[in-house]
Amino acid sequence: MTNYENLKTLALKAGFDDAGRLDVSKLEFLQDVRDMCAADKCHNFNRSWSCPPAAPSLEEMRDRVKKYSGGLLVQTVGHMEDSLDFEEMMAAAKRHSENFERLWDALAPDYPGIFPMGAGGCGKCQPCTYPDAPCRFPDKLAYSMEACGLFVSRVCTDNDMKYNHGKDTICYTACFLLE
Ligand code: SF4
């Protein structure tokens, strides 16, 4: 039986600021969220294997998560000097990405079927091989939660985790489906 307290400790050790159990049955894969990717605010739409339109369809996602009952939700929180503190926004995003890779490596030996979903598109290669050649590292490709159609703030509140950590903070969220 999975010990979520131990997993939370592992997540904090990897550098995350908060972590908690994710109830997979509460995940809703929403077309409206997926459609927001087309606005291309993060400049990954149609530029990466990890993002729409290359990312699996919502139907494929719903099918893929059927075998999981539990997972881990993790967050990195940045504390900005003010709402325009882009330096800290970028620094927190980088910390989140590093934490994500560290925890993925730590969990993978015990959970060979692990299904990670990150924040934002995959940034391993600059540039991504999309669409001219296959992904260079398909085993290390993580889709973003938004690309999967997940409304991240709702996923947090549905799992009793804060999404808004207060004034002048920025929160990056990711998850790992495990069981
Ligand atoms: S691993 Fe490289 S090729 Fe694959 S999605 Fe990420 S950036 Fe693109």
mmCIF file of C-alpha atoms and ligand atoms in Angstrom:
data_model
loop_
_atom_site.group_PDB
_atom_site.id
_atom_site.type_symbol
_atom_site.label_atom_id
_atom_site.label_comp_id
_atom_site.label_asym_id
_atom_site.label_seq_id
_atom_site.Cartn_x
_atom_site.Cartn_y
_atom_site.Cartn_z
ATOM 1 C CA MET A 1 0.000 0.000 0.000
ATOM 2 C CA THR A 2 1.340 3.398 -0.971
ATOM 3 C CA ASN A 3 2.529 5.528 1.933
ATOM 4 C CA TYR A 4 1.705 9.089 0.902
ATOM 5 C CA GLU A 5 3.450 10.641 3.883
ATOM 6 C CA ASN A 6 6.701 9.072 2.691
ATOM 7 C CA LEU A 7 6.022 10.252 -0.855
ATOM 8 C CA LYS A 8 5.342 13.766 0.392
ATOM 9 C CA THR A 9 8.645 13.732 2.276
ATOM 10 C CA LEU A 10 10.386 12.591 -0.908
ATOM 11 C CA ALA A 11 8.748 15.437 -2.854
ATOM 12 C CA LEU A 12 9.849 18.051 -0.318
ATOM 13 C CA LYS A 13 13.345 16.583 -0.379
ATOM 14 C CA ALA A 14 13.340 16.966 -4.171
ATOM 15 C CA GLY A 15 12.774 20.685 -3.614
ATOM 16 C CA PHE A 16 8.999 21.133 -3.886
ATOM 17 C CA ASP A 17 7.291 23.490 -1.441
ATOM 18 C CA ASP A 18 4.149 21.414 -1.039
ATOM 19 C CA ALA A 19 2.876 17.985 -1.984
ATOM 20 C CA GLY A 20 -0.141 15.836 -1.319
ATOM 21 C CA ARG A 21 -2.148 12.867 -2.475
ATOM 22 C CA LEU A 22 -3.927 13.137 -5.804
ATOM 23 C CA ASP A 23 -7.247 11.350 -6.232
ATOM 24 C CA VAL A 24 -7.204 10.358 -9.899
ATOM 25 C CA SER A 25 -10.961 9.787 -9.956
ATOM 26 C CA LYS A 26 -11.405 13.544 -9.483
ATOM 27 C CA LEU A 27 -9.441 14.487 -12.612
ATOM 28 C CA GLU A 28 -11.555 16.046 -15.356
ATOM 29 C CA PHE A 29 -10.085 16.403 -18.838
ATOM 30 C CA LEU A 30 -11.775 19.496 -20.234
ATOM 31 C CA GLN A 31 -11.953 20.624 -23.845
ATOM 32 C CA ASP A 32 -12.196 24.288 -22.762
ATOM 33 C CA VAL A 33 -8.817 24.056 -21.024
ATOM 34 C CA ARG A 34 -7.241 22.270 -23.941
ATOM 35 C CA ASP A 35 -8.613 24.919 -26.307
ATOM 36 C CA MET A 36 -6.809 27.646 -24.341
ATOM 37 C CA CYS A 37 -3.490 26.213 -25.589
ATOM 38 C CA ALA A 38 -4.383 27.469 -29.071
ATOM 39 C CA ALA A 39 -4.102 31.045 -27.771
ATOM 40 C CA ASP A 40 -0.365 30.206 -27.569
ATOM 41 C CA LYS A 41 0.396 32.351 -24.531
ATOM 42 C CA CYS A 42 3.306 30.066 -23.604
ATOM 43 C CA HIS A 43 4.623 29.859 -27.211
ATOM 44 C CA ASN A 44 4.532 26.057 -27.240
ATOM 45 C CA PHE A 45 1.377 25.481 -29.281
ATOM 46 C CA ASN A 46 2.236 23.550 -32.441
ATOM 47 C CA ARG A 47 5.927 23.771 -31.513
ATOM 48 C CA SER A 48 6.483 20.723 -29.293
ATOM 49 C CA TRP A 49 5.641 17.031 -29.105
ATOM 50 C CA SER A 50 4.483 17.719 -25.545
ATOM 51 C CA CYS A 51 1.759 20.204 -26.483
ATOM 52 C CA PRO A 52 -1.338 20.414 -28.686
ATOM 53 C CA PRO A 53 -1.939 19.522 -31.398
ATOM 54 C CA ALA A 54 0.716 16.794 -30.973
ATOM 55 C CA ALA A 55 -0.261 15.864 -27.396
ATOM 56 C CA PRO A 56 -2.706 12.949 -27.049
ATOM 57 C CA SER A 57 -6.402 13.745 -27.367
ATOM 58 C CA LEU A 58 -8.605 14.109 -24.287
ATOM 59 C CA GLU A 59 -10.126 10.712 -25.083
ATOM 60 C CA GLU A 60 -6.678 9.122 -25.084
ATOM 61 C CA MET A 61 -5.882 10.863 -21.798
ATOM 62 C CA ARG A 62 -9.095 9.648 -20.162
ATOM 63 C CA ASP A 63 -8.304 6.155 -21.352
ATOM 64 C CA ARG A 64 -4.690 6.329 -20.247
ATOM 65 C CA VAL A 65 -5.463 7.335 -16.657
ATOM 66 C CA LYS A 66 -8.051 4.588 -16.125
ATOM 67 C CA LYS A 67 -5.458 2.229 -14.678
ATOM 68 C CA TYR A 68 -4.384 4.710 -11.984
ATOM 69 C CA SER A 69 -6.121 5.230 -8.674
ATOM 70 C CA GLY A 70 -3.640 7.452 -6.879
ATOM 71 C CA GLY A 71 -0.878 9.921 -7.435
ATOM 72 C CA LEU A 72 1.057 12.813 -6.058
ATOM 73 C CA LEU A 73 0.369 16.507 -6.581
ATOM 74 C CA VAL A 74 3.395 18.788 -6.153
ATOM 75 C CA GLN A 75 3.976 22.533 -6.113
ATOM 76 C CA THR A 76 6.840 25.011 -6.313
ATOM 77 C CA VAL A 77 6.008 28.447 -4.929
ATOM 78 C CA GLY A 78 7.885 31.603 -5.888
ATOM 79 C CA HIS A 79 7.832 34.678 -3.648
ATOM 80 C CA MET A 80 8.048 37.813 -5.766
ATOM 81 C CA GLU A 81 8.972 41.340 -4.734
ATOM 82 C CA ASP A 82 5.856 42.508 -6.589
ATOM 83 C CA SER A 83 3.530 41.287 -9.333
ATOM 84 C CA LEU A 84 6.046 42.360 -12.017
ATOM 85 C CA ASP A 85 8.963 40.433 -10.586
ATOM 86 C CA PHE A 86 9.632 38.426 -13.766
ATOM 87 C CA GLU A 87 13.063 37.379 -12.509
ATOM 88 C CA GLU A 88 11.497 35.381 -9.657
ATOM 89 C CA MET A 89 8.754 34.051 -11.963
ATOM 90 C CA MET A 90 11.427 32.608 -14.254
ATOM 91 C CA ALA A 91 13.574 31.410 -11.347
ATOM 92 C CA ALA A 92 10.617 29.612 -9.741
ATOM 93 C CA ALA A 93 9.726 28.004 -13.088
ATOM 94 C CA LYS A 94 13.303 26.747 -13.383
ATOM 95 C CA ARG A 95 13.278 25.405 -9.812
ATOM 96 C CA HIS A 96 9.984 23.670 -10.542
ATOM 97 C CA SER A 97 11.355 22.015 -13.636
ATOM 98 C CA GLU A 98 14.462 20.828 -11.766
ATOM 99 C CA ASN A 99 12.344 19.554 -8.841
ATOM 100 C CA PHE A 100 10.113 17.728 -11.327
ATOM 101 C CA GLU A 101 13.014 15.895 -12.979
ATOM 102 C CA ARG A 102 14.573 15.058 -9.596
ATOM 103 C CA LEU A 103 11.359 13.576 -8.184
ATOM 104 C CA TRP A 104 10.594 11.717 -11.425
ATOM 105 C CA ASP A 105 14.031 10.057 -11.234
ATOM 106 C CA ALA A 106 13.488 9.216 -7.552
ATOM 107 C CA LEU A 107 10.019 7.679 -8.103
ATOM 108 C CA ALA A 108 10.642 5.826 -11.367
ATOM 109 C CA PRO A 109 12.396 2.748 -9.896
ATOM 110 C CA ASP A 110 9.445 2.010 -7.565
ATOM 111 C CA TYR A 111 6.730 3.027 -10.044
ATOM 112 C CA PRO A 112 7.689 1.790 -13.528
ATOM 113 C CA GLY A 113 4.262 2.805 -14.874
ATOM 114 C CA ILE A 114 4.596 6.367 -13.591
ATOM 115 C CA PHE A 115 2.689 9.001 -15.600
ATOM 116 C CA PRO A 116 4.027 12.517 -14.985
ATOM 117 C CA MET A 117 2.300 15.716 -16.045
ATOM 118 C CA GLY A 118 4.200 18.972 -15.696
ATOM 119 C CA ALA A 119 3.729 22.709 -15.882
ATOM 120 C CA GLY A 120 4.233 24.014 -19.404
ATOM 121 C CA GLY A 121 5.706 22.267 -22.389
ATOM 122 C CA CYS A 122 8.789 20.075 -22.463
ATOM 123 C CA GLY A 123 11.939 22.150 -22.723
ATOM 124 C CA LYS A 124 14.594 19.484 -22.872
ATOM 125 C CA CYS A 125 15.827 20.262 -26.383
ATOM 126 C CA GLN A 126 16.271 23.688 -27.891
ATOM 127 C CA PRO A 127 14.647 23.582 -30.311
ATOM 128 C CA CYS A 128 12.242 20.662 -30.088
ATOM 129 C CA THR A 129 12.415 18.299 -33.071
ATOM 130 C CA TYR A 130 8.666 18.831 -33.699
ATOM 131 C CA PRO A 131 7.345 18.333 -36.345
ATOM 132 C CA ASP A 132 10.232 17.225 -38.555
ATOM 133 C CA ALA A 133 11.636 14.309 -36.554
ATOM 134 C CA PRO A 134 10.481 12.061 -33.708
ATOM 135 C CA CYS A 135 10.934 13.164 -30.105
ATOM 136 C CA ARG A 136 14.551 12.630 -29.019
ATOM 137 C CA PHE A 137 13.644 11.404 -25.524
ATOM 138 C CA PRO A 138 10.161 9.839 -25.661
ATOM 139 C CA ASP A 139 10.680 8.159 -22.270
ATOM 140 C CA LYS A 140 11.300 11.536 -20.659
ATOM 141 C CA LEU A 141 8.545 13.446 -22.407
ATOM 142 C CA ALA A 142 5.964 14.858 -19.977
ATOM 143 C CA TYR A 143 2.803 16.593 -21.158
ATOM 144 C CA SER A 144 1.711 19.693 -19.328
ATOM 145 C CA MET A 145 -1.366 19.382 -17.112
ATOM 146 C CA GLU A 146 -3.077 22.086 -19.178
ATOM 147 C CA ALA A 147 -2.280 20.331 -22.461
ATOM 148 C CA CYS A 148 -4.030 17.295 -20.985
ATOM 149 C CA GLY A 149 -7.120 19.436 -20.371
ATOM 150 C CA LEU A 150 -6.704 19.734 -16.617
ATOM 151 C CA PHE A 151 -7.871 22.933 -14.932
ATOM 152 C CA VAL A 152 -4.941 23.139 -12.537
ATOM 153 C CA SER A 153 -6.439 25.365 -9.838
ATOM 154 C CA ARG A 154 -9.459 23.078 -9.655
ATOM 155 C CA VAL A 155 -7.277 19.970 -9.448
ATOM 156 C CA CYS A 156 -5.567 21.578 -6.444
ATOM 157 C CA THR A 157 -8.738 22.551 -4.616
ATOM 158 C CA ASP A 158 -10.365 19.180 -5.404
ATOM 159 C CA ASN A 159 -7.401 17.588 -3.630
ATOM 160 C CA ASP A 160 -7.363 19.942 -0.640
ATOM 161 C CA MET A 161 -4.234 21.748 -1.749
ATOM 162 C CA LYS A 162 -3.892 25.508 -1.874
ATOM 163 C CA TYR A 163 -3.421 27.004 -5.349
ATOM 164 C CA ASN A 164 -3.152 30.634 -4.342
ATOM 165 C CA HIS A 165 -0.344 31.016 -1.804
ATOM 166 C CA GLY A 166 -0.951 34.701 -1.156
ATOM 167 C CA LYS A 167 -0.100 38.119 -2.528
ATOM 168 C CA ASP A 168 2.896 38.296 -4.873
ATOM 169 C CA THR A 169 3.401 34.565 -5.059
ATOM 170 C CA ILE A 170 3.474 32.362 -8.116
ATOM 171 C CA CYS A 171 2.698 28.677 -7.922
ATOM 172 C CA TYR A 172 3.736 25.991 -10.392
ATOM 173 C CA THR A 173 1.937 22.653 -10.119
ATOM 174 C CA ALA A 174 2.688 19.191 -11.494
ATOM 175 C CA CYS A 175 1.553 15.670 -10.758
ATOM 176 C CA PHE A 176 2.659 12.071 -10.978
ATOM 177 C CA LEU A 177 0.123 9.271 -11.415
ATOM 178 C CA LEU A 178 1.551 6.263 -9.660
ATOM 179 C CA GLU A 179 -0.722 3.354 -8.815
HETATM 180 S S1 SF4 B 1 12.374 15.693 -25.380
HETATM 181 FE FE1 SF4 B 1 13.096 17.171 -26.922
HETATM 182 S S2 SF4 B 1 12.166 16.439 -28.837
HETATM 183 FE FE2 SF4 B 1 11.008 15.476 -27.167
HETATM 184 S S3 SF4 B 1 9.258 16.871 -26.739
HETATM 185 FE FE3 SF4 B 1 10.937 17.451 -25.371
HETATM 186 S S4 SF4 B 1 11.990 19.100 -26.455
HETATM 187 FE FE4 SF4 B 1 10.760 17.993 -27.982
#
